[in-house]
Short mmCIF file of C-alpha atoms in Angstrom, two decimals:
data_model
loop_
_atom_site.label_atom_id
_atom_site.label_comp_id
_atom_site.label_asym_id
_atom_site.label_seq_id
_atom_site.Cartn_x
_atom_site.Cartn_y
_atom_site.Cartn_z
CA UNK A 1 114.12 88.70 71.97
CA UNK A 2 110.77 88.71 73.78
CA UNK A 3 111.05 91.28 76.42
CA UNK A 4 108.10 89.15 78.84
CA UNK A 5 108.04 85.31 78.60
CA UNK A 6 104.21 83.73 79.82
CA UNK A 7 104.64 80.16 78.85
CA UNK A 8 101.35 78.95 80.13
CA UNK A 9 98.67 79.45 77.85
CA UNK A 10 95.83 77.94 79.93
CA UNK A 11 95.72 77.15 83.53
CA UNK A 12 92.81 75.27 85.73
CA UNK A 13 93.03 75.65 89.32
CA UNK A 14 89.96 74.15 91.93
CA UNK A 15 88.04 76.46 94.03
CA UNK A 16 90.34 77.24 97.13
CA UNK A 17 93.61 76.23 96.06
CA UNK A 18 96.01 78.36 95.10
CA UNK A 19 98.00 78.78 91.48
CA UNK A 20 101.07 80.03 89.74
CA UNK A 21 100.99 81.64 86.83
CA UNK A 22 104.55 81.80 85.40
CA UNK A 23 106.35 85.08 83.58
CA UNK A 24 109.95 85.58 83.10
CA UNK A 25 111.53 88.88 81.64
CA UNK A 26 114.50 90.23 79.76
CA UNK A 27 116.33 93.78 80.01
CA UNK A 28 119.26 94.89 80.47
CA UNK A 29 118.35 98.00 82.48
CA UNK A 30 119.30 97.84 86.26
CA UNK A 31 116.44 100.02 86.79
CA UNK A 32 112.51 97.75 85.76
CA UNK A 33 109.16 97.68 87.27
CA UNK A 34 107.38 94.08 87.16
CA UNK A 35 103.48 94.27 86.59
CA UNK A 36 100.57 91.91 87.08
CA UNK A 37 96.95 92.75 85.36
CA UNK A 38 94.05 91.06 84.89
CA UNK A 39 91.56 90.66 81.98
CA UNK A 40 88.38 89.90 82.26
CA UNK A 41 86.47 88.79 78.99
CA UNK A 42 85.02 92.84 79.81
CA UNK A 43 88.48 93.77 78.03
CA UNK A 44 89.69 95.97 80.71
CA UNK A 45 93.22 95.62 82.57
CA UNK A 46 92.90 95.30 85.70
CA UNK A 47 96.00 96.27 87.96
CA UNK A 48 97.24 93.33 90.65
CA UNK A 49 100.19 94.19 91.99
CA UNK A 50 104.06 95.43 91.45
CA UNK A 51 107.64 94.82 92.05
CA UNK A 52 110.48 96.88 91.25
CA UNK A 53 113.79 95.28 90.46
CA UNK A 54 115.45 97.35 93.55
CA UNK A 55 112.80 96.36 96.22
CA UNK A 56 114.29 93.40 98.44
CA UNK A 57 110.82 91.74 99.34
CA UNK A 58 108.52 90.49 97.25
CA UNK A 59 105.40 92.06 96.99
CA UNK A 60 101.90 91.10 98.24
CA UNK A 61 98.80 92.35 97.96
CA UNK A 62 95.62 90.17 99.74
CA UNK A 63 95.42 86.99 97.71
CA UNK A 64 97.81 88.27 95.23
CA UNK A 65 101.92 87.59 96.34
CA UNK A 66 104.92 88.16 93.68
CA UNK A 67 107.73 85.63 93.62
CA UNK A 68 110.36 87.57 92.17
CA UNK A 69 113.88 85.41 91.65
CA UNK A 70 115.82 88.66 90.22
CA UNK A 71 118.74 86.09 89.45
CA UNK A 72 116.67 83.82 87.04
CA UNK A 73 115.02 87.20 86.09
CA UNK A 74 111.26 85.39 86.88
CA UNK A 75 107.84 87.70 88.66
CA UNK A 76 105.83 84.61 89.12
CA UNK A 77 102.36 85.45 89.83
CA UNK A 78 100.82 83.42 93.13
CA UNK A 79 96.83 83.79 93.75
CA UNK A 80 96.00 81.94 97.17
CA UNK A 81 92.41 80.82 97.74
CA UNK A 82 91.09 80.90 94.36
CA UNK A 83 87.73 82.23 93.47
CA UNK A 84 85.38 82.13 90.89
CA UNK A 85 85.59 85.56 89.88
CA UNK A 86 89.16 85.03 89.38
CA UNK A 87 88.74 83.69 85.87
CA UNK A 88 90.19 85.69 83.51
CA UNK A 89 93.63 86.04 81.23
CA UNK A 90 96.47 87.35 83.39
CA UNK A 91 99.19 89.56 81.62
CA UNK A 92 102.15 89.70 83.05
CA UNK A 93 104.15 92.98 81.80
CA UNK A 94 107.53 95.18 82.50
CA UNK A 95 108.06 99.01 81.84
CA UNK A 96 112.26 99.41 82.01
CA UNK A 97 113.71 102.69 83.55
CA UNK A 98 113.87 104.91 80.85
CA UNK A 99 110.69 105.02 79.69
CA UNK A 100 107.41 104.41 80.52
CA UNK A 101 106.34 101.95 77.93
CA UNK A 102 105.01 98.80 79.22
CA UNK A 103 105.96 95.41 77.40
CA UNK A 104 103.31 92.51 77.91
CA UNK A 105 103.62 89.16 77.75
CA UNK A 106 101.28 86.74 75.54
CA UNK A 107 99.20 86.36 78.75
CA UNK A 108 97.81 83.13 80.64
CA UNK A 109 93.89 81.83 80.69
CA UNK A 110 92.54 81.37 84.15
CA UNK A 111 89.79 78.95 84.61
CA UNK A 112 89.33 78.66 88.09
CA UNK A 113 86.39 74.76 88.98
CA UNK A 114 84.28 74.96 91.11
CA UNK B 1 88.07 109.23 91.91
CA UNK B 2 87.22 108.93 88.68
CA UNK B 3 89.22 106.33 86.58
CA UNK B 4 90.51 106.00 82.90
CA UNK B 5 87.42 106.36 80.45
CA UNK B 6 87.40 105.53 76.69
CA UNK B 7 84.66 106.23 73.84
CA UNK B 8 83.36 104.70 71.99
CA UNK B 9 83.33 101.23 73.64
CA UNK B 10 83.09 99.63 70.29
CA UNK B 11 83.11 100.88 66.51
CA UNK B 12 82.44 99.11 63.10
CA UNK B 13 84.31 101.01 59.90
CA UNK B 14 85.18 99.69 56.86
CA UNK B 15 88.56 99.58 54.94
CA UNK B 16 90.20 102.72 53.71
CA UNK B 17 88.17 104.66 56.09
CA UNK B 18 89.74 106.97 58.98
CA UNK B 19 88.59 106.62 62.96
CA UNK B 20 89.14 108.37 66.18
CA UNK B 21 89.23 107.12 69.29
CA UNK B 22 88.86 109.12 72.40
CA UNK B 23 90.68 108.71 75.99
CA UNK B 24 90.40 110.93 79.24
CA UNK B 25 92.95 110.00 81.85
CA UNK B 26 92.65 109.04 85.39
CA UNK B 27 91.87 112.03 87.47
CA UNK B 28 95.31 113.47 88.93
CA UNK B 29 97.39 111.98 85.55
CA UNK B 30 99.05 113.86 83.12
CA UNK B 31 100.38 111.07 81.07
CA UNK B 32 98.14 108.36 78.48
CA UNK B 33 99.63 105.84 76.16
CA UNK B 34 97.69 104.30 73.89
CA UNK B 35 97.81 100.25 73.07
CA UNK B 36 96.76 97.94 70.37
CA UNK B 37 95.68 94.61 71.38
CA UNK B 38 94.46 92.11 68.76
CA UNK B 39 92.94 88.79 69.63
CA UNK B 40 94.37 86.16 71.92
CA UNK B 41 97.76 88.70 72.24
CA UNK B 42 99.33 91.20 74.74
CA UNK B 43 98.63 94.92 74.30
CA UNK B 44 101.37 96.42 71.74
CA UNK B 45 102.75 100.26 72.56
CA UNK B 46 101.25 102.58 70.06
CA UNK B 47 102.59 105.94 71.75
CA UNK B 48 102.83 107.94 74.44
CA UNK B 49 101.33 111.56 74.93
CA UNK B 50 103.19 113.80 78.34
CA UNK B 51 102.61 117.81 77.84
CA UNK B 52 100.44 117.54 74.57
CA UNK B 53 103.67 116.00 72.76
CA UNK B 54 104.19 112.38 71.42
CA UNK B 55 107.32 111.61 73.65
CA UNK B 56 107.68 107.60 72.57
CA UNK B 57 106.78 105.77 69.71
CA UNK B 58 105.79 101.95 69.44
CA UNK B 59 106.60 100.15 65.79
CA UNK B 60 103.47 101.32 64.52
CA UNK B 61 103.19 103.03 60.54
CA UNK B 62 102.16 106.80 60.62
CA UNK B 63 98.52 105.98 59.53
CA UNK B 64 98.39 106.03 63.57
CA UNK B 65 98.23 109.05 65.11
CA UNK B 66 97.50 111.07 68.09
CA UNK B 67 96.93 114.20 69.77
CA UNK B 68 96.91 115.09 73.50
CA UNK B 69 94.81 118.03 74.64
CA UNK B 70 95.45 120.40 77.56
CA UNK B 71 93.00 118.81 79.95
CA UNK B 72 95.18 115.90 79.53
CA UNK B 73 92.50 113.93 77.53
CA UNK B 74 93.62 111.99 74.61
CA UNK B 75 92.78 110.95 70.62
CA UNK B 76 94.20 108.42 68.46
CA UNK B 77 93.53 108.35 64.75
CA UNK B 78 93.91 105.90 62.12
CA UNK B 79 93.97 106.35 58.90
CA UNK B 80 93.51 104.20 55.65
CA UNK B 81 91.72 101.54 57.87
CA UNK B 82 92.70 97.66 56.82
CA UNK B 83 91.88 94.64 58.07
CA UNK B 84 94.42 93.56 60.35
CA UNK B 85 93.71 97.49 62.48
CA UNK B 86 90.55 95.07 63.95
CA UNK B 87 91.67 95.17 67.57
CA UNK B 88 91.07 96.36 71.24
CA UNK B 89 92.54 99.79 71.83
CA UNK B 90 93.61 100.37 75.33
CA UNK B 91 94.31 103.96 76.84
CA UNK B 92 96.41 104.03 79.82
CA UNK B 93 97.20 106.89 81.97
CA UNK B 94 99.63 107.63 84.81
CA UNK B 95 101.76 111.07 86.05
CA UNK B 96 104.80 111.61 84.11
CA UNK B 97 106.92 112.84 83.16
CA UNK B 98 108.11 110.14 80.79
CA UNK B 99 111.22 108.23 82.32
CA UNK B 100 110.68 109.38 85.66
CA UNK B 101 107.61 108.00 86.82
CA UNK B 102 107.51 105.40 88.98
CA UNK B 103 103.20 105.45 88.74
CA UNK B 104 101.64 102.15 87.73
CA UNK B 105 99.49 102.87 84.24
CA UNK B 106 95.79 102.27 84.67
CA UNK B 107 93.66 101.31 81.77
CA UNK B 108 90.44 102.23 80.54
CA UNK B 109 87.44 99.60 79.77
CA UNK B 110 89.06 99.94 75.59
CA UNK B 111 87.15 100.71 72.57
CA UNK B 112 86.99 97.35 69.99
CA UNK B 113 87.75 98.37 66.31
CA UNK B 114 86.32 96.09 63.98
CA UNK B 115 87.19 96.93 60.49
CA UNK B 116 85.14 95.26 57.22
#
């Protein structure tokens, strides 16, 4: 089974408005970290923002918020105010407790209209 | 604060041939893993380096290989180059040790393997 889940291969979003970009995530491990990066077409992964699976409130960081539903085991991926610059694939991925391998997800395409 | 650095950014080779790719981790990290990412996919776990040994394994065939030296820095080698090696290869770093670390991994810019 697929350890990360992105089911969105392309997204558009307008200038200004804000977007979800979906991931869901499998383990069985009580103990996970939940990871957001960015690719621009540069290659390198940027890093957004975390969760881990113990921490009650999702995470924020500026435009970047985490809607984590532990239950339905989704670390959906909300970018207010959308930007130009914020066109790029998005890779959702998860590193479990014992280790500290990271397990990505397909990713999602970000075109963001002006 | 300087960040994860890779060399070379990008390499042509040919089949059969061997390559090495070279990684220095994020200043204060003692940990790099390296990553395979071929076109339109997710990065794929080669292995992880923590006190110059290989402490985790992706599924990737022996050809690929590593070494971690004792500033930290990093090499993967491949050997018996084919085809289907063409990829991005991402070095990440963070402070170990392995299974203990709470550190996000930061990534370097990646060097892209093309192999004829």
């Amino acid at each position: 089974a697929q350890k990360i889940t992105q089911t969105q291969p392309g997204m558009f979003v307008q200038e200004k408005e804000a977007v979800t970009l979906d991931c869901t995530y499998d383990t069985s491990d009580p103990s996970y970290g939940l990871f957001w990066y960015k690719q621009p077409s540069s290659g390198e992964m940027i890093f957004l923002i975390y969760q881990g699976s113990y921490d009650q409130q999702n995470a924020t960081e500026g435009r970047y918020s985490l809607n984590f539903q532990k239950a339905r085991k989704s670390a959906n991926l909300v970018i207010s105010a959308s930007q130009l610059g914020d066109s790029a694939m998005y890779f959702c991925a998860m590193r479990e407790g014992t280790g500290n391998q990271f397990y990505f997800g397909t990713g999602t395409s970000l075109t963001v209209i002006p | 604060d300087a960040g994860v650095t890779q060399s070379p950014t990008h390499l042509i080779k040919t089949r059969g041939q061997q390559v090495t790719l070279r990684c220095s981790p994020k200043s204060g990290h003692d940990t790099v893993s390296w990553y395979q990412q071929a076109l339109g996919q997710g990065p794929q776990f080669i292995f992880q380096y923590y006190e110059e040994e290989e402490r985790q394994r992706g599924n990737f065939p022996d050809r690929f290989s590593g070494h971690q030296f004792p500033n930290y820095s990093s090499e993967l080698n491949v050997n018996a180059l084919l085809l289907g090696d063409s990829a991005l290869y991402l070095c990440a770093s963070n402070l170990g040790p392995p299974g203990s670390s709470t550190d996000t991994q930061y990534f370097g810019p990646g060097t892209r393997l093309t192999v004829l």
